[in-house]
Coordinates of C-alpha atoms in Angstrom, one line a residue:
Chain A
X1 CA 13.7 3.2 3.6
X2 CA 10.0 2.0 2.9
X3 CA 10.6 -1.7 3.2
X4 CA 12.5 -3.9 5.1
X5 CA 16.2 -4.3 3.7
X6 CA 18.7 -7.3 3.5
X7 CA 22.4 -7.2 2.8
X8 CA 24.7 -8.6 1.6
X9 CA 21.9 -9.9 -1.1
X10 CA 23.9 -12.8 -2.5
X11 CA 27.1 -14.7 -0.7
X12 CA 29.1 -17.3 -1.4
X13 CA 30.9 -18.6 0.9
X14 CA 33.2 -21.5 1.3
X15 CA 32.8 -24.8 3.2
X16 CA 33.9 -23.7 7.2
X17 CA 33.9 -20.2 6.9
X18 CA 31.8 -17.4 8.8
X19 CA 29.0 -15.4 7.3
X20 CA 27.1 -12.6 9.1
X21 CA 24.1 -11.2 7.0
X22 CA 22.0 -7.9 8.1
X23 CA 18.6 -7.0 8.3
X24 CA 17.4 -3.5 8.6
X25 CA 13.5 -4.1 9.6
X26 CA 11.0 -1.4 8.7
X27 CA 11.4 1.7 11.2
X28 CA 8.9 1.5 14.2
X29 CA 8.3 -2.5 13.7
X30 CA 9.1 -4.2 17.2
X31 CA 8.9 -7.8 15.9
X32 CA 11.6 -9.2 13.8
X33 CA 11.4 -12.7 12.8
X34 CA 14.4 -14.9 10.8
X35 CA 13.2 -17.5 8.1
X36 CA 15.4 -20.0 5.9
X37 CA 14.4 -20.5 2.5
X38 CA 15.7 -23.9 0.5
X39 CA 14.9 -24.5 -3.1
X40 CA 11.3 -25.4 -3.9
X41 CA 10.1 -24.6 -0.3
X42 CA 8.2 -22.9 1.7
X43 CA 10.4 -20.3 4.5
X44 CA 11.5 -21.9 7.6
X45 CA 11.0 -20.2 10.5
X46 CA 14.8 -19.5 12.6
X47 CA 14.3 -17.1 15.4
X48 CA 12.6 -14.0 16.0
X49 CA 13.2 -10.8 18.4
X50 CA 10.8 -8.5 19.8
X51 CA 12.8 -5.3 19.8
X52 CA 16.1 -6.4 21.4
X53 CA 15.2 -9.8 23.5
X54 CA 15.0 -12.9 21.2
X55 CA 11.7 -14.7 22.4
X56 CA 11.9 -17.9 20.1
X57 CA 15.5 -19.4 19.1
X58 CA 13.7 -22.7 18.5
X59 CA 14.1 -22.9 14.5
X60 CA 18.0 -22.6 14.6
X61 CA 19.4 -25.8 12.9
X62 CA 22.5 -26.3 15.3
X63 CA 24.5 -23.8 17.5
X64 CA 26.3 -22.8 14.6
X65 CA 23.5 -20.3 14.3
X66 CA 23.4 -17.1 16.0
X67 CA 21.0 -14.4 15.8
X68 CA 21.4 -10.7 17.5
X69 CA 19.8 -7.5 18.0
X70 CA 21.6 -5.8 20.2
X71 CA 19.4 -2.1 20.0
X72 CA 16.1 -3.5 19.0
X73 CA 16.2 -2.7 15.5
X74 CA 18.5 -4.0 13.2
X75 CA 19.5 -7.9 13.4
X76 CA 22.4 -9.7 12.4
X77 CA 21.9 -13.0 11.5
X78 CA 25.7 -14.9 12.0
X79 CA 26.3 -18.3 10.9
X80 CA 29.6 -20.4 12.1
X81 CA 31.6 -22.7 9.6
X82 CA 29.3 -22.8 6.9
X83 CA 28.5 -26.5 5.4
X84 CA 26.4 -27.0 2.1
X85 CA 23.0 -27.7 3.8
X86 CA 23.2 -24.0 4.9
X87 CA 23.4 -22.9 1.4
X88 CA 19.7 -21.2 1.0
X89 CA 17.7 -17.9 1.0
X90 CA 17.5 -16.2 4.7
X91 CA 14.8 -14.4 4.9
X92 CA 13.9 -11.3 7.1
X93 CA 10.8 -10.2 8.1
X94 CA 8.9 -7.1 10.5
X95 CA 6.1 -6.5 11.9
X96 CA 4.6 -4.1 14.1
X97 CA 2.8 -6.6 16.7
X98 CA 4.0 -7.7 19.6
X99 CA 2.7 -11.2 19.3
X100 CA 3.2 -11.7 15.7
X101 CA 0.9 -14.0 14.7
X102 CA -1.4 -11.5 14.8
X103 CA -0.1 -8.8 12.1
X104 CA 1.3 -9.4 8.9
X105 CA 4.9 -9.8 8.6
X106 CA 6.7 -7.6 5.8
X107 CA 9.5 -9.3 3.7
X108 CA 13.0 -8.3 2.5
X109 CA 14.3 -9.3 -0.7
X110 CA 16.6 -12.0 1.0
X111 CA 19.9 -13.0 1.1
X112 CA 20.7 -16.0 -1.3
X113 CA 23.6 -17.6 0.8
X114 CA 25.9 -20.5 -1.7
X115 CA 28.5 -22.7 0.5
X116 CA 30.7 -24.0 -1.9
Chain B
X1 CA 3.7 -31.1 14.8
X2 CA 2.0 -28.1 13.3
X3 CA 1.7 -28.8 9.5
X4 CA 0.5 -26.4 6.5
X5 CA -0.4 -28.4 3.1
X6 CA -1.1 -26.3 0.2
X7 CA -2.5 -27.7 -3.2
X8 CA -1.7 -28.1 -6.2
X9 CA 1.9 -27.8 -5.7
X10 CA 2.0 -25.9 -9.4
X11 CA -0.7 -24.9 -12.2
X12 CA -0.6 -23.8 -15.5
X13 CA -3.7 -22.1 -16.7
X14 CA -4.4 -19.3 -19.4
X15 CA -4.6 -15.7 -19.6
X16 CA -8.4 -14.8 -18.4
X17 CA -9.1 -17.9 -16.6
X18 CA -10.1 -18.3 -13.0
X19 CA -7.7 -20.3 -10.7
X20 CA -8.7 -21.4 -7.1
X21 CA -5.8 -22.3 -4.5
X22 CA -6.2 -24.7 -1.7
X23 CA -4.5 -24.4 2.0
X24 CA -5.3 -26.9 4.8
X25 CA -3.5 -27.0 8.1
X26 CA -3.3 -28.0 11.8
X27 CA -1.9 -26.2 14.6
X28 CA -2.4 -25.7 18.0
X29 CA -3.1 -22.3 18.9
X30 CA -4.1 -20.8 15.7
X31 CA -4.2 -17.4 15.2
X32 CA -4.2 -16.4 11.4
X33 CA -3.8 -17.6 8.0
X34 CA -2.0 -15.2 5.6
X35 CA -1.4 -15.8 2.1
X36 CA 1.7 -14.2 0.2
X37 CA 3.0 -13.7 -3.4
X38 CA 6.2 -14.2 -4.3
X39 CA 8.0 -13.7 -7.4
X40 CA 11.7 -13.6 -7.7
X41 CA 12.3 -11.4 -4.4
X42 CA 10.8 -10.7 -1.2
X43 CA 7.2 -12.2 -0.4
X44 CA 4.5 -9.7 -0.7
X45 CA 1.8 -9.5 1.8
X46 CA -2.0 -10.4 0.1
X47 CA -4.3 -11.1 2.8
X48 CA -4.7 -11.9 6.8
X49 CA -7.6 -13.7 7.6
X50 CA -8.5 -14.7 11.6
X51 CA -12.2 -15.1 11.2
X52 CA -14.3 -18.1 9.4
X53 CA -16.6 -16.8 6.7
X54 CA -15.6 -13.7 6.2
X55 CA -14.2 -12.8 2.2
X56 CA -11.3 -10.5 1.9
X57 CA -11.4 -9.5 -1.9
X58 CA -8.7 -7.1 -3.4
X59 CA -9.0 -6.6 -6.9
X60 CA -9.4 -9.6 -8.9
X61 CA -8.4 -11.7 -5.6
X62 CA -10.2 -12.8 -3.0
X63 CA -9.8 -14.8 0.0
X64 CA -12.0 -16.6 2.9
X65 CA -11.0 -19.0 5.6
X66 CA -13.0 -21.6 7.2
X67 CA -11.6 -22.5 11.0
X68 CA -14.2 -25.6 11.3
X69 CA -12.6 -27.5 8.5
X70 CA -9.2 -26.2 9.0
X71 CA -8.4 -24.4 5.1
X72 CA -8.5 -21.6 3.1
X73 CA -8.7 -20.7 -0.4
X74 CA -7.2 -18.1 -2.7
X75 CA -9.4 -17.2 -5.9
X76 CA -7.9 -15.4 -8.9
X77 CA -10.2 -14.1 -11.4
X78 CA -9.4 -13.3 -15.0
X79 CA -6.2 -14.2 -14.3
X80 CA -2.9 -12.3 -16.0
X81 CA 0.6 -13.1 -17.3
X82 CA 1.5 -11.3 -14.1
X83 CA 0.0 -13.1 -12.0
X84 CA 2.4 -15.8 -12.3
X85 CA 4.4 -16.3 -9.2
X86 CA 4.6 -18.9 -6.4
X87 CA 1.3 -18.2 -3.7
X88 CA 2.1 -19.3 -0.2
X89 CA 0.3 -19.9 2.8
X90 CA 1.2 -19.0 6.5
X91 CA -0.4 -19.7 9.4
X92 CA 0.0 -18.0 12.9
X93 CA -0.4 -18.9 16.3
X94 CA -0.8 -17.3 19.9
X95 CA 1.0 -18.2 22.9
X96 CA 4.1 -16.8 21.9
X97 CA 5.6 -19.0 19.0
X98 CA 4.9 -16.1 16.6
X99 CA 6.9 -17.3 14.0
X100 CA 4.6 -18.4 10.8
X101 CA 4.3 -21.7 9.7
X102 CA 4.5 -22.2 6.3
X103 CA 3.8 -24.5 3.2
X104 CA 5.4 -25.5 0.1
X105 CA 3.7 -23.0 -1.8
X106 CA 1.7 -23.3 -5.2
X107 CA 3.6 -22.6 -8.6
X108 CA 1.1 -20.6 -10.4
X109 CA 1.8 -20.1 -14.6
X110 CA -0.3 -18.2 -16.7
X111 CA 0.3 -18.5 -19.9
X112 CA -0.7 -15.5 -22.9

């Protein structure tokens, strides 16, 4: 596809259980870059790969996070016994930098994660 | 600790009139500003800007970023009902913490 995509695009989950959600970045983009979203904020920055080694883990709230990318393109972003303060929008973005502070980074639509 | 402030935090204006945005920061190593739209979905790209002075302008928005006094601003002119959105503000940095830095983002209305 054109853009970057995100599944699954909404999950709820209940209070302990696992959640993995995907990100397809767009083809060719070597930077891929996790972000949490709460309500009324600005996106958080989580973690973010270039192509299959993940440079910055320094985001992640707890080790209940985990981030993957095992071919250098699409990323798995898996988070262990889900609590409420998790419930938010992850976002996913790409960009073709290696250093990418220096591109822009291109958005999915997000994955609206509820922990009940 | 690296810090973005955008203001205001929301607006309500009219259809046809001229909005500015504000976005201050501080961070060590900074690289770029970007601004983004975003509506109910994925943030869309506007503008990167890395040099002081210099106006990016696409359509009835423009941009320009001054690195002495640490902020940007985000003009809309003759503003739209589509236009509403929330506008937010990134900033980049070198030395290998790529990840942007964000702020809270400015709730634009535009009322017909």
């Amino acid at each position: 596809g054109a853009g970057v995509s995100q599944s699954p695009r909404y999950k709820v989950a209940k209070r302990g259980q696992d959640v993995a959600l995907r990100c397809d970045p767009i083809s060719g983009h070597v930077s891929l870059f996790w972000y949490q979203q709460a309500l009324g904020q600005g996106p958080e920055f989580l973690t973010y790969f270039q192509n299959e080694a993940q440079l910055d883990k320094s985001g992640l709230p707890s080790d209940r996070f985990f981030a993957e990318r095992p071919e250098g393109s699409v990323s798995t972003l898996k988070i262990q016994r889900t609590q409420q303060e998790d419930s938010a929008v992850y976002l996913c973005a790409s960009s073709l930098a290696l250093t990418g502070g220096s591109y822009e980074q291109y958005f999915g639509p997000g994955t609206r994660l509820t922990v009940t | 600790e690296d810090k973005v402030v955008q203001s205001p935090l929301s607006l309500v204006v009219h259809e046809g009139d001229t909005v500015t945005l504000n976005c201050s920061y501080e961070v060590t190593n900074f690289r770029s500003l970007l601004w983004y739209k975003q509506e109910k979905k994925a943030p869309t790209f506007l503008f990167m800007l890395t040099s002081s002075g210099i106006e990016k302008k696409s359509g009835r928005l423009s941009s320009i970023l001054d690195k002495k006094e640490l902020f940007s601003i985000l003009n809309i002119t003759a503003t739209q009902t589509g236009d509403s959105a929330i506008y937010l503000c990134a900033v980049g940095r070198g030395g290998g913490a790529d990840g942007l830095t964000f702020g809270k983002g400015t709730h634009l209305i535009i009322q017909p």
